[in-house]
XYZ file of C-alpha atoms in Angstrom:
642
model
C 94.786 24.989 13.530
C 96.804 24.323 17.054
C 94.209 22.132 17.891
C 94.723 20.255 14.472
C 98.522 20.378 14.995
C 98.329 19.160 18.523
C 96.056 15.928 17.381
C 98.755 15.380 14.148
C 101.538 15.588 17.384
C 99.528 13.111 19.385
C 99.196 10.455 16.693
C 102.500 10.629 15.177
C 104.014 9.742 18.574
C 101.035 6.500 18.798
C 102.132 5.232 15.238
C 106.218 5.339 16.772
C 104.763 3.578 19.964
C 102.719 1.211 17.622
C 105.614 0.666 14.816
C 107.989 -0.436 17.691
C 105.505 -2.993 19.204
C 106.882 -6.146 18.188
C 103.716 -8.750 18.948
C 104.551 -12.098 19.313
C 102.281 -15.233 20.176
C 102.271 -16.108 23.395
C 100.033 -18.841 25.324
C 97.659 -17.903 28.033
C 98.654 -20.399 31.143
C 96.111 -23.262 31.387
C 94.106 -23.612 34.794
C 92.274 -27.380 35.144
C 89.063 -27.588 34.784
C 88.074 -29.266 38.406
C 84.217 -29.854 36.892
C 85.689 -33.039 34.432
C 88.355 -35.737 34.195
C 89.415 -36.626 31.158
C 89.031 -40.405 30.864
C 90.549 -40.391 26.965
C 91.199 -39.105 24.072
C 91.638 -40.370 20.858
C 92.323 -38.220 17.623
C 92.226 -39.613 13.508
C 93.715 -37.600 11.444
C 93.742 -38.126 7.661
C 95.679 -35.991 5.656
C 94.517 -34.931 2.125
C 95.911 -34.462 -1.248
C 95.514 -30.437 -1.236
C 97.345 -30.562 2.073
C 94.079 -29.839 4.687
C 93.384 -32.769 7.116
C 89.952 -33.975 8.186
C 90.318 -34.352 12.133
C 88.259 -36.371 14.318
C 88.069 -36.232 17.816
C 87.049 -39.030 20.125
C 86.928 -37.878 23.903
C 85.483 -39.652 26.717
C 84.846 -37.832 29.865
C 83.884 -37.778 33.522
C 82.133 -35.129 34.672
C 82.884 -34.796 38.557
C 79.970 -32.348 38.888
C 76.879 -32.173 36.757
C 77.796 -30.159 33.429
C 76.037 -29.526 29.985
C 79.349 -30.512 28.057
C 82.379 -29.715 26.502
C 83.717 -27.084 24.752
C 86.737 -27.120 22.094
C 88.100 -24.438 20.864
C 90.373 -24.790 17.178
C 92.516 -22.040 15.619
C 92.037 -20.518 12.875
C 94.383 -17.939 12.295
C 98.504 -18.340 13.418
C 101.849 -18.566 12.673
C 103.768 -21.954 11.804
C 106.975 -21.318 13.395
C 109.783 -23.750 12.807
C 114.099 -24.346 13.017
C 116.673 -25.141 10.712
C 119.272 -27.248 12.464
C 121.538 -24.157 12.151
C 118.634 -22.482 14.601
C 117.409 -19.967 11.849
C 113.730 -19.465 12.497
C 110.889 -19.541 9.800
C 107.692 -18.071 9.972
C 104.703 -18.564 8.302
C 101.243 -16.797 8.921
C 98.144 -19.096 7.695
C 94.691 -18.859 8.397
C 92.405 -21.878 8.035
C 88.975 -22.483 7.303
C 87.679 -24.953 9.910
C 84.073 -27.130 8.749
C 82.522 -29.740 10.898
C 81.872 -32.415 9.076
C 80.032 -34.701 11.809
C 79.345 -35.167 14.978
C 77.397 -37.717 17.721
C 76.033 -34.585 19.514
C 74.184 -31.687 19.204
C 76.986 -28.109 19.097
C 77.174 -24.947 18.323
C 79.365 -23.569 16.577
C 80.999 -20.000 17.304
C 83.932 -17.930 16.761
C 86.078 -15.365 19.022
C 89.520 -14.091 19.248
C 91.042 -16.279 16.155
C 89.185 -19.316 17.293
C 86.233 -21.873 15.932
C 84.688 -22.568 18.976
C 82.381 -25.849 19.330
C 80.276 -26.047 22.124
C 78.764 -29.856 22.627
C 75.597 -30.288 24.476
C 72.544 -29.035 25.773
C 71.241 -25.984 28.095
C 68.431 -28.004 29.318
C 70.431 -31.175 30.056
C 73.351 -32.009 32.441
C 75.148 -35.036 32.423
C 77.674 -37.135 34.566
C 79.712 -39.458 31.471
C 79.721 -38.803 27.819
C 81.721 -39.593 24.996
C 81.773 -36.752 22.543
C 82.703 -37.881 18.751
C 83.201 -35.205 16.212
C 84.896 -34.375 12.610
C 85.886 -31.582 11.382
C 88.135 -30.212 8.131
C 90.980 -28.026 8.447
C 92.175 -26.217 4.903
C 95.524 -24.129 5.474
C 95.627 -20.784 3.707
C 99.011 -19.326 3.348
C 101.409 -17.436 1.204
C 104.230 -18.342 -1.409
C 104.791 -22.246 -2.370
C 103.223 -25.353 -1.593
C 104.133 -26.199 2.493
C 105.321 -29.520 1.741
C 105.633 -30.399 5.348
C 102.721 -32.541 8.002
C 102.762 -30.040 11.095
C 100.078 -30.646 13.177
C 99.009 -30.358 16.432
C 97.374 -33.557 17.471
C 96.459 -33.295 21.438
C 96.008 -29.669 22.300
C 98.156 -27.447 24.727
C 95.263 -25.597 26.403
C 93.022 -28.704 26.996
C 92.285 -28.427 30.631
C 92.880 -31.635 31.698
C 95.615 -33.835 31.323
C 95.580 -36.196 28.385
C 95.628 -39.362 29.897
C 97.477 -42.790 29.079
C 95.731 -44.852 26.556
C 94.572 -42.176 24.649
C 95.884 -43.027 20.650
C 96.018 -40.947 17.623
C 96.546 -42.122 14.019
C 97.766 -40.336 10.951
C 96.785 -41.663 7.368
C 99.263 -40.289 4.518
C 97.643 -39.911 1.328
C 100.755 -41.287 -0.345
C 104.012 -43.139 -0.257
C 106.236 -41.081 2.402
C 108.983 -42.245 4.578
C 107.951 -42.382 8.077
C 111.061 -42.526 10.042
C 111.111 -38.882 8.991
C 107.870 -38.047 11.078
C 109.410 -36.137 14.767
C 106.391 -36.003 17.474
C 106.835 -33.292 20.310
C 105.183 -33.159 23.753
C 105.061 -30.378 26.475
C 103.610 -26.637 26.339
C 103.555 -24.560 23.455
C 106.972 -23.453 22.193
C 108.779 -27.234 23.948
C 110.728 -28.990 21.704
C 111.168 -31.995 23.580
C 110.579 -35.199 21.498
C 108.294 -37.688 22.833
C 110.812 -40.556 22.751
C 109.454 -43.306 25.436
C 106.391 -41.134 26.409
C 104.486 -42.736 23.208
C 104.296 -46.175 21.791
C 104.650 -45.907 17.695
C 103.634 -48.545 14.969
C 104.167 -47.693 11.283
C 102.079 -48.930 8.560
C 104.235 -48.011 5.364
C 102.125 -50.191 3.564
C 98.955 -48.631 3.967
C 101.112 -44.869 4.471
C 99.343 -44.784 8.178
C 101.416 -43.958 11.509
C 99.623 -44.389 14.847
C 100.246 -44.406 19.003
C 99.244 -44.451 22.027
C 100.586 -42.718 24.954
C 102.622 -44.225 27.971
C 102.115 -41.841 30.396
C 99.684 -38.865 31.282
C 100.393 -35.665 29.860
C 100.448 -32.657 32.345
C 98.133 -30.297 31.791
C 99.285 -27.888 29.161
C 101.049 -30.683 27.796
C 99.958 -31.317 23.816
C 101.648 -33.397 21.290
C 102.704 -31.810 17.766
C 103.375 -34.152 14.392
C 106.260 -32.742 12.382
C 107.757 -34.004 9.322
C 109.264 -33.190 5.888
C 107.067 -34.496 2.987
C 109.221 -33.812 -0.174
C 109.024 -31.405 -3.316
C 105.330 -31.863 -4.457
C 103.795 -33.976 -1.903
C 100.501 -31.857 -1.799
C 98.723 -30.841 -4.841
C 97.039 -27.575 -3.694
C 98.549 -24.517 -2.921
C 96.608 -22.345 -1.121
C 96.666 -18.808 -1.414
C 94.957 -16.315 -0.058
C 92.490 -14.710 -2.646
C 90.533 -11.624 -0.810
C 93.515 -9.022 -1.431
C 92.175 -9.741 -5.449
C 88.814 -8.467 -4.930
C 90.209 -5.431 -2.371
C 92.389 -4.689 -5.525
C 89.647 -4.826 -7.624
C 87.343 -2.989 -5.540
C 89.819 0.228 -4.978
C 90.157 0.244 -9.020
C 86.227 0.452 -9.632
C 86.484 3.285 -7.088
C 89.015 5.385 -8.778
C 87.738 4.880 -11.922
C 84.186 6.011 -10.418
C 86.209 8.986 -8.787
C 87.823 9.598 -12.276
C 84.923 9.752 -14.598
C 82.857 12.096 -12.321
C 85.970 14.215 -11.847
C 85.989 15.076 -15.632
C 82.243 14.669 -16.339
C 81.206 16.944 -13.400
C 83.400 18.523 -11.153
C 86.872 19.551 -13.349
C 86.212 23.417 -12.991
C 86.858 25.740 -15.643
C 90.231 27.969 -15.117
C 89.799 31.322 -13.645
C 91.938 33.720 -15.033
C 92.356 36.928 -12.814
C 92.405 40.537 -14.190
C 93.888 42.860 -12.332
C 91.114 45.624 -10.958
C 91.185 48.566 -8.924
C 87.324 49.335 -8.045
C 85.097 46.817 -6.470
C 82.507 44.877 -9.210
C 79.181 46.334 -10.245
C 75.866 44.659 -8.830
C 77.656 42.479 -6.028
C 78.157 43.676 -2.601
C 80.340 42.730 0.036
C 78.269 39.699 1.540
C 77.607 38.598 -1.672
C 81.093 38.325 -2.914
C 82.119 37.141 0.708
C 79.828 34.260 -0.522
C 80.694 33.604 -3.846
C 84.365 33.477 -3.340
C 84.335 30.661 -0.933
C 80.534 29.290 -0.881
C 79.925 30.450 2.644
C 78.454 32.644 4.523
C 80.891 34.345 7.313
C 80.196 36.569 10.186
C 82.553 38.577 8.636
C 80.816 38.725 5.362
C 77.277 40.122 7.419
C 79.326 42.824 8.789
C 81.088 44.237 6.010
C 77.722 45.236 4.889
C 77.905 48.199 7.425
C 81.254 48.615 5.814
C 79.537 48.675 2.307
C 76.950 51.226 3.232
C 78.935 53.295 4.881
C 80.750 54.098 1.704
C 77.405 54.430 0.022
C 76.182 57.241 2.312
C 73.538 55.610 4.286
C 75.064 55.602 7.441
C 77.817 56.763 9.748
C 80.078 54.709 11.915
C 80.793 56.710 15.250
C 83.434 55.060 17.823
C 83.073 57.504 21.102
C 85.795 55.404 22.929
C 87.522 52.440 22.797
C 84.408 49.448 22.079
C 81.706 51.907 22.237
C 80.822 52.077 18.596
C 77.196 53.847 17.577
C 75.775 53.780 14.147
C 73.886 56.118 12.679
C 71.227 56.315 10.107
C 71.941 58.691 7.184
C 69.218 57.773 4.936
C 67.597 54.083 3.434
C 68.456 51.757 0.935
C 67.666 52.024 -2.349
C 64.381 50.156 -3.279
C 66.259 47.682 -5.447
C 68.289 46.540 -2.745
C 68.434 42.892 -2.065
C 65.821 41.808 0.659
C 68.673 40.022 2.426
C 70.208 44.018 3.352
C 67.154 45.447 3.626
C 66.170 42.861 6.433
C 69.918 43.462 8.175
C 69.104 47.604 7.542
C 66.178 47.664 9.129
C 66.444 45.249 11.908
C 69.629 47.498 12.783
C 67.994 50.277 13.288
C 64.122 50.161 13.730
C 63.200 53.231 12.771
C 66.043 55.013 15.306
C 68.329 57.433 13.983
C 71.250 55.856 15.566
C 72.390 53.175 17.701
C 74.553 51.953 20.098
C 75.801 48.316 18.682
C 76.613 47.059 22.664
C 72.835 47.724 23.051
C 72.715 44.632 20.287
C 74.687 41.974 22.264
C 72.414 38.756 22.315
C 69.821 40.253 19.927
C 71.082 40.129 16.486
C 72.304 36.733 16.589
C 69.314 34.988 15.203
C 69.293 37.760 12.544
C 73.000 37.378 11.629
C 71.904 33.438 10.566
C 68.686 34.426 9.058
C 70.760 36.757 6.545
C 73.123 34.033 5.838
C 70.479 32.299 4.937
C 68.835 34.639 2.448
C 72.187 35.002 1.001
C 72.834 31.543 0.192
C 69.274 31.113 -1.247
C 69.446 34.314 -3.025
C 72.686 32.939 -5.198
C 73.131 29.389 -4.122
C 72.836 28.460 -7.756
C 74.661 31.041 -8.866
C 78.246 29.460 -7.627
C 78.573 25.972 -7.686
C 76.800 23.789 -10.155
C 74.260 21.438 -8.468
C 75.695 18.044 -9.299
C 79.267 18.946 -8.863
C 78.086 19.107 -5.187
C 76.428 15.949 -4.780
C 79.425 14.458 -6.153
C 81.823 15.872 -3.964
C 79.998 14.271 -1.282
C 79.383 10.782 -2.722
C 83.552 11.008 -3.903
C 84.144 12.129 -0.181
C 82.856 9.284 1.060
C 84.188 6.472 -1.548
C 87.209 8.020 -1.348
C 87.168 6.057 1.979
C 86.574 2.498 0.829
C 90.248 1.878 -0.164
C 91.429 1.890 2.866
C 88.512 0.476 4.920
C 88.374 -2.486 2.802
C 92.161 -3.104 3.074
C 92.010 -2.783 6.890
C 89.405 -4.792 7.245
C 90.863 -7.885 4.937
C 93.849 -6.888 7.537
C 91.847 -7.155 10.637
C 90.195 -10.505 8.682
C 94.123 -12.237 8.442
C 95.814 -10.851 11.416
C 96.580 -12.254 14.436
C 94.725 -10.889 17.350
C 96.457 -7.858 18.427
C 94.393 -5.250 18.493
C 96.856 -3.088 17.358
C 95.944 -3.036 13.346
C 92.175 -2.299 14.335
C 93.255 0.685 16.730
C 95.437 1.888 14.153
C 93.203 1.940 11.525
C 90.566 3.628 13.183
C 93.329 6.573 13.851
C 94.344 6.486 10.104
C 90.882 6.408 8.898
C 90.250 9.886 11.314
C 93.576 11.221 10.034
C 92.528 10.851 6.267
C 89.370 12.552 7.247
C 90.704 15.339 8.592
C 93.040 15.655 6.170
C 90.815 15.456 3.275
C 88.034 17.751 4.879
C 90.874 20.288 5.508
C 92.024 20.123 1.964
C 88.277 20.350 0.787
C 87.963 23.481 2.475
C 90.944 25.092 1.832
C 90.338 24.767 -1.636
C 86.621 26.772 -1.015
C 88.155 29.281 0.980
C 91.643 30.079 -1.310
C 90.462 33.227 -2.358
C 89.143 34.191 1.301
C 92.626 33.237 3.390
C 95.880 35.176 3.015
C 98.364 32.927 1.018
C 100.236 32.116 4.340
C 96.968 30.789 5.552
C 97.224 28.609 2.300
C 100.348 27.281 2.845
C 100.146 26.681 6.746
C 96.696 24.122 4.957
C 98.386 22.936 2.726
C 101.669 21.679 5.054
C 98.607 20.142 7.571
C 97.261 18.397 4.854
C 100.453 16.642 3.702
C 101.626 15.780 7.274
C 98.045 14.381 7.917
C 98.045 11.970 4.905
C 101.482 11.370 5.360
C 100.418 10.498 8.711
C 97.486 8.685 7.526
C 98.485 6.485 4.786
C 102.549 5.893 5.086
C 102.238 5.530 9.070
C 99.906 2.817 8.318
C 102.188 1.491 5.940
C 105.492 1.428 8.508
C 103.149 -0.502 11.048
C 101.835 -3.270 8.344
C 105.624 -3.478 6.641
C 106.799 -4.057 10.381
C 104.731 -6.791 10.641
C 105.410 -8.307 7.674
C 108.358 -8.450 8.181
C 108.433 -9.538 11.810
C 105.898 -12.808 10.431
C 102.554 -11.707 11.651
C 100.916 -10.933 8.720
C 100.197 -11.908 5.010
C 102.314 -9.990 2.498
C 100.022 -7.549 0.583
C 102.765 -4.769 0.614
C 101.819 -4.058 -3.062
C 98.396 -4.110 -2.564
C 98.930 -1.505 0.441
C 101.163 0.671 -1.661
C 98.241 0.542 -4.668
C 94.815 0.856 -2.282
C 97.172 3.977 -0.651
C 97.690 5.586 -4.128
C 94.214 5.578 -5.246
C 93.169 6.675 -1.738
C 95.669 9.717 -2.967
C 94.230 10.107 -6.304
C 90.650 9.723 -5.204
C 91.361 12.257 -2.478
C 93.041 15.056 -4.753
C 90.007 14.526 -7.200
C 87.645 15.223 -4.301
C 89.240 18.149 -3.067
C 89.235 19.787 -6.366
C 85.556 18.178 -7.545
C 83.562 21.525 -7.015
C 82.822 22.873 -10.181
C 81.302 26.831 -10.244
C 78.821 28.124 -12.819
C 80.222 29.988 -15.687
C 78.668 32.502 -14.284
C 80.535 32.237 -11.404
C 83.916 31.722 -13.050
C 83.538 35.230 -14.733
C 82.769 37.067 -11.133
C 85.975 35.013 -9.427
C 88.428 36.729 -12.887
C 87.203 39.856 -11.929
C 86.679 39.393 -7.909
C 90.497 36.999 -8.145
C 92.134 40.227 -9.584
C 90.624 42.411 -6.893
C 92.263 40.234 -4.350
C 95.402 40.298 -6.289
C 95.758 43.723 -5.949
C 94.718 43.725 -2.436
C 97.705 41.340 -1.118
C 100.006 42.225 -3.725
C 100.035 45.842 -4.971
C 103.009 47.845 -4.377
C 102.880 51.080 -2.510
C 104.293 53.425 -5.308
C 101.794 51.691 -7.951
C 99.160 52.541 -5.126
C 100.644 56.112 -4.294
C 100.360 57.110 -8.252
C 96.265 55.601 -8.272
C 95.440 57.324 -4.835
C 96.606 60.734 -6.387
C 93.908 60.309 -9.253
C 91.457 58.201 -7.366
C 91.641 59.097 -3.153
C 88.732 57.260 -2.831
C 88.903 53.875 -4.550
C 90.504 53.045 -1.662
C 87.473 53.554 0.474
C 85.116 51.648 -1.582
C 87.710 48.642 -1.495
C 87.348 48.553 2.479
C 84.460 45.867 2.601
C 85.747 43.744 -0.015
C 88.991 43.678 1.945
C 87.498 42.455 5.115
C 85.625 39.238 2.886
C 88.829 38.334 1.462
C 90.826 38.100 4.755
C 93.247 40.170 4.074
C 91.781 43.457 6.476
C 95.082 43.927 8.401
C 97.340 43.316 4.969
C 95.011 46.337 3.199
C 95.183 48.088 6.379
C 98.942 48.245 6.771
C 99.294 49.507 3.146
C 96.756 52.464 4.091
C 98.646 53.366 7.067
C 102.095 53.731 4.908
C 100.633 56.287 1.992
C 99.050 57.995 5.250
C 95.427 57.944 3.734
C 93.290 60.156 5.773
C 90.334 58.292 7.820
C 86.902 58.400 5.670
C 84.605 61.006 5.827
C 81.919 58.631 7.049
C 84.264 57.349 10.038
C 84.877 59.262 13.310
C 87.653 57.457 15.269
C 88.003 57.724 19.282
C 91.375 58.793 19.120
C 91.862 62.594 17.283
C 94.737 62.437 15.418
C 96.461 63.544 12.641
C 97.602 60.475 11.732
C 95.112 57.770 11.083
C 95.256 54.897 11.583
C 93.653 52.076 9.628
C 94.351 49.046 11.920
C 91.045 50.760 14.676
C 89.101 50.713 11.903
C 89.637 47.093 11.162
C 89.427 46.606 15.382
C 86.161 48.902 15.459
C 84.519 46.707 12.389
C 85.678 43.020 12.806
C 86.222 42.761 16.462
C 84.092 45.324 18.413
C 80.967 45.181 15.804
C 81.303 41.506 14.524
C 81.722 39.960 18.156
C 78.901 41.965 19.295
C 76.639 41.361 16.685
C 76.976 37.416 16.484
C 76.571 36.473 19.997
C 73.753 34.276 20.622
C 71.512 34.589 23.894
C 73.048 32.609 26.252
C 71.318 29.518 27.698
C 68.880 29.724 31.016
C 69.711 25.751 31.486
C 73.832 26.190 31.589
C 75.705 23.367 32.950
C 79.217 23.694 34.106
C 81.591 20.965 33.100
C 84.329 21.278 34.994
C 107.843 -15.693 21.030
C 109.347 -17.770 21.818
C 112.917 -19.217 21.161
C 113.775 -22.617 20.880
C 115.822 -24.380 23.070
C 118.779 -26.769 21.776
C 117.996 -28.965 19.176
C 118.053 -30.554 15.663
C 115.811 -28.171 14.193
C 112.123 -28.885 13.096
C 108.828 -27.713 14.679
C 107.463 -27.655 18.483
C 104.701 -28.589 20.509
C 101.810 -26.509 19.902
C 103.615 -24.915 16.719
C 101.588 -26.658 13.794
C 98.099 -26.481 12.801
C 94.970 -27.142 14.716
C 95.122 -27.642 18.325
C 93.828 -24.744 20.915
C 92.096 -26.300 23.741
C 88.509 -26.875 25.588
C 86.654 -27.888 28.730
C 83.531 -28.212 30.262
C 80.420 -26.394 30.703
C-alpha cells in the first residue's frame, strides 16, 4: 500500500508539472543545405469551393554535389494563428489531409512528426540539375464555422535555400473577391512584415487570379504567407472533424456490452449475514479462507494447524521465543479432505513431533501444492464460471474508452509528446486503480474494515488521478489553442470508463451455494470484529470454548490481532492444546497469534533459495494592423536535398 501511495504521490506531482506546461509552436532554425542552389521556384495555387487548395510546386535546382533529389516536407497538423488590429490573438488548430495529385518524378511519400514528407528521386541515381514538378491537395479540417479567410503559406520558411528572384506564384479565386484585400508577408515564421517592394503584383479581377514574382532573394528562412478576408460564405464546405463521432460511438457499444453482461452474468445475489457464534459444519479453516475471498493465502494453509489443534490431533509446543514444535496426537479422520491429509502427513512423516525451524525451505513447494488442491477441490463451488470470464473480458474493454480517446488525441495534437506520456501514466493509473478495486471487493470479508476503507480512498485518488488529471491537461490545452475541442466527448468516454469500471469490480457473481456459506461465514466475521465484550463475557460463561474453535477462522478473516485483543480483556485462559514459552497466569493471546502467523507461517512458506543468486546492487506579434504572418497559414514546412 506505501508503495501504491508513493506511485499515486509521484504522478500527481507529473500531471501539476504537465498541466502547467504551456506548449507553444516554435520553429526549428534553418541551416542551408550546401549540397543544392536553388535556381527557382514557382508555386500555383488554386483555391477551391470547399475551401482546400490544390498546390503545385515547380522547383528548379542545382545540385553543387551529386545528390538523389529533393525532399519537401508539408504540414499537416497546426495552429492558424492570427491579429485583430486591436492585437487580440486567435487561434485555430486544423489538421489537413495532404494527397498528391501528380508529379514529373518518381517520390515517396512518408510521414513524421506532423509532416507529409515527399521524397523525389531515386537511390540508384544521382543527378547534377533537375526540375522537380509536383501537385498536391490540401483539405483543412477544423472546428466551429466556415474559415472564410485565404491563409496560406506559399514559399516555405524551412526551405534550405534561399528563394531566389524570379521565382512567381499565382493564386486562382474560385469566385468574385476583392483583391486589394489580399496582405502577403515575408520573413521567418511568426514576421509580420509585408512584402511591399520585395514582390511585383498583377491582379486579374476578371478572371479572380492574383500572381507575382519576387524582386529580390529571400534569406534563408525567409517564406512568403497569403492572407486575406474572403467574406460571410465564401467557401461552401465546412470541415469538421468527424473521428470524436465514432470514439463516441465506440465507448457507448462498450458500456452497453459492460451493462448487459453485468445483469446477465455477474450482478451477484445479496448476502445477508446472520449473526453466529460457532464456526460452520463441513468447512474448515482453509476452505473458508478460500471461499470468502477466492484465494488461497499462506495464512489460510496454516490455520489448518490451528484447526486441528482444536480437534485433538495435535499439540502446539513453543519452548522459547520462535522455537515452536508440533506434536502428533493422533490422525485425521478418514473422511478428511485429501488436501489436509497431504499437509498432515507431509508435516509429520510418521514422527511424533516436530520442530517447524527444521521445515524452513522444505514445505514451500507443499504449501502451493495444497493451495492448489484447495482451489480444485471447490473452485466451482464459489464463483460461477462465466461470471469469471467476464470479469476479465469487462477488465479489459473497460480500457477502450480511454485508449481510443487518447489516441484520436495523439491523432489531432500537435507534436508534444506530452498527451502520449500522459496517457500512458493515466492508462497505468486506471489499471491500478481498477485491479485494486477488483480485489478489494474479493477480499472484503478477509480485510479488517479499516483495510477497506484505506482501498477504497486509493481507489478514488487513483481514478481521480487517472481520469480528471487527464482532463485538467486536455482542458488546458484547449484552452491555450492546441487542441480540438472534444471536452464533452472527454467528460462522456471518462464516465463510461467510470461506469464500466464499477461494473467490473462488482462483475463476480458466487454460486448460490456459495452465497448461503458467505450469510453464515459474513455473520461469523461480524461477530468477530464487532461483538461487545459483555455480550461475549455472558456466551464464554455458558460456552468457554467456542472461543477456541473460532481461533482458525479468525486468522482467515484477518482480523487475528482484533479477536486476540478481545480474548486478552475477558482474561480467557490459554487452550489446553497450547503450551506458551512464557508461564504465566495471565495469558496472553497476541503470542499465540505471533507463534501461528509469524513464527509458523514465515517458516513454513519459504522457498529454497536459489544456487544461481545474483546481486543487484509562440510567438507575439510585433506592431501592426492585424492579420496573419509569415509562416502562420496553411501548407508550407520546408525541404532539401538528398
Amino acid at each position: 500500500m506505501k508503495k501504491i501511495a508513493a506511485l499515486g504521490t509521484f504522478f500527481l506531482f507529473f500531471f501539476v508539472a504537465l498541466i502547467g506546461w504551456n506548449s507553444c509552436y516554435v520553429q526549428a532554425a534553418v541551416e542551408n543545405d550546401s549540397n543544392m542552389k536553388t535556381e527557382k521556384y514557382d508555386v500555383d495555387i488554386v483555391v477551391e469551393k470547399d475551401g482546400s487548395y490544390t498546390v503545385t510546386e515547380k522547383i528548379k535546382v542545382h545540385f553543387l554535389n551529386p545528390r538523389h533529389g529533393i525532399y519537401r516536407y508539408i504540414p499537416y497538423k497546426g495552429k492558424i494563428i492570427t491579429y485583430d488590429k486591436d492585437k487580440t490573438k486567435h487561434s485555430m488548430v486544423y489538421y489537413a489531409g495532404i494527397d498528391m495529385e501528380d508529379s514529373n518524378i518518381d517520390y515517396d511519400k512518408s510521414e513524421e512528426n506532423g509532416n507529409v514528407v515527399l521524397q523525389f528521386g531515386s537511390e540508384d541515381v544521382t543527378v547534377s540539375r533537375a526540375t522537380y514538378k509536383f501537385s498536391y491537395r490540401l483539405t483543412p479540417t477544423y472546428q466551429g464555422e466556415t474559415y472564410n479567410r485565404a491563409y496560406f503559406n506559399i514559399f516555405p520558411t524551412q526551405w534550405k535555400n534561399k528563394i531566389p528572384a524570379g521565382s512567381s506564384f499565382k493564386i486562382h479565386f474560385p469566385k468574385k473577391t476583392d483583391l486589394n484585400q489580399l496582405y502577403f508577408y515575408e520573413g521567418a515564421y511568426g514576421d509580420a512584415t509585408q512584402a511591399g517592394n520585395d514582390i511585383r503584383i498583377t491582379k486579374d479581377d476578371k478572371q479572380n487570379v492574383i500572381s507575382g514574382t519576387l524582386q529580390k532573394d529571400f534569406n534563408l528562412g525567409s517564406g512568403m504567407t497569403c492572407y486575406g478576408q474572403l467574406g460571410d460564405g465564401y467557401f461552401t464546405g465546412n470541415a469538421q472533424p468527424g473521428l470524436h463521432k465514432t470514439v463516441f460511438a465506440f465507448s457507448m457499444v462498450l458500456l452497453i456490452f459492460t451493462l448487459f453482461a453485468f445483469f446477465k452474468f455477474g450482478k451477484d445475489e445479496k448476502i445477508i449475514p446472520s449473526i453466529q457464534y460457532h464456526p460452520p459444519e463441513g468447512l474448515d479453516s482453509a476452505a473458508v479462507g478460500y471461499i470468502i475471498d477466492g484465494s488461497v493465502e499462506n495464512r489460510d494453509i496454516v490455520s489448518l494447524i490451528l484447526y486441528w489443534a482444536d480437534h485433538g490431533n495435535l499439540r502446539i509446543q513453543e519452548k522459547k521465543k520462535g522455537k515452536v514444535t508440533l506434536i502428533h496426537l493422533k490422525d485425521l479422520p478418514k473422511n478428511t479432505p485429501k488436501y489436509q491429509k497431504l499437509m498432515f502427513n507431509n508435516l509429520f512423516e510418521k514422527k511424533k513431533s516436530i520442530e517447524v525451524a527444521s521445515m524452513e525451505y522444505k514445505f514451500a513447494d507443499t504449501m502451493e501444492l495444497i493451495k492448489d488442491k484447495i482451489q480444485y477441490y471447490y473452485k466451482h463451488k464459489i464463483y460461477t464460471h462465466i461470471s469469471s470470464a467476464v470479469r476479465v473480458v469487462a477488465f479489459i474493454l473497460s480500457l477502450l474508452p480511454l485508449i481510443t480517446f487518447w489516441l484520436m488525441i495523439e491523432h489531432y495534437h500537435l507534436d508534444k509528446g506530452g498527451n502520449l506520456v500522459l496517457g500512458i501514466l493515466c492508462g497505468i493509473l486506471y489499471v491500478i486503480a481498477l485491479f485494486l478495486g477488483c480485489r478489494t471487493v474479493d477480499q472484503w470479508y478477509s480485510i479488517t474494515s479499516k483495510k477497506r476503507r484505506i482501498r477504497i480512498i486509493l481507489v478514488i485518488a487513483l481514478m481521480v488521478l487517472a481520469l480528471p488529471g487527464y482532463g485538467s491537461y486536455y482542458f488546458s490545452e484547449v484552452s491555450n489553442g492546441n487542441m480540438f475541442n472534444f471536452c464533452w466527448v472527454y467528460v462522456a468516454v471518462a464516465l463510461i470508463s467510470l461506469v464500466c469500471a464499477v461494473c467490473t469490480i462488482f462483475m463476480k457473481k458466487r454460486t448460490s451455494q456459495c452465497v448461503q456459506w458467505m450469510g453464515y461465514l459474513a455473520g461469523l466475521r461480524d461477530f468477530i470484529e464487532t461483538a461487545e465484550l459483555d455480550r461475549m463475557r455472558v456466551l464464554a460463561e455458558d460456552h468457554p470454548d467456542m472461543f477456541y474453535h473460532i481461533l482458525p477462522y479468525a486468522s482467515v478473516f484477518g482480523l487475528f490481532d482484533i479477536y486476540a485483543k478481545k480474548l486478552d480483556a475477558l482474561s480467557i485462559p490459554a487452550p489446553s492444546w497450547y503450551d506458551p514459552y512464557v508461564e504465566d497466569s495471565y495469558f496472553r493471546y497476541g503470542m499465540l497469534n505471533h507463534c501461528i502467523n509469524h513464527t509458523v507461517a514465515q517458516t513454513l512458506s519459504v522457498p529454497e533459495p536459489s544456487e544461481s543468486g545474483s546481486n543487484s546492487d509562440g510567438f507575439s506579434g510585433g506592431d501592426f494592423g492585424g492579420g496573419g504572418f509569415s509562416g502562420g497559414g496553411f501548407g508550407g514546412g520546408g525541404g532539401g536535398s538528398w
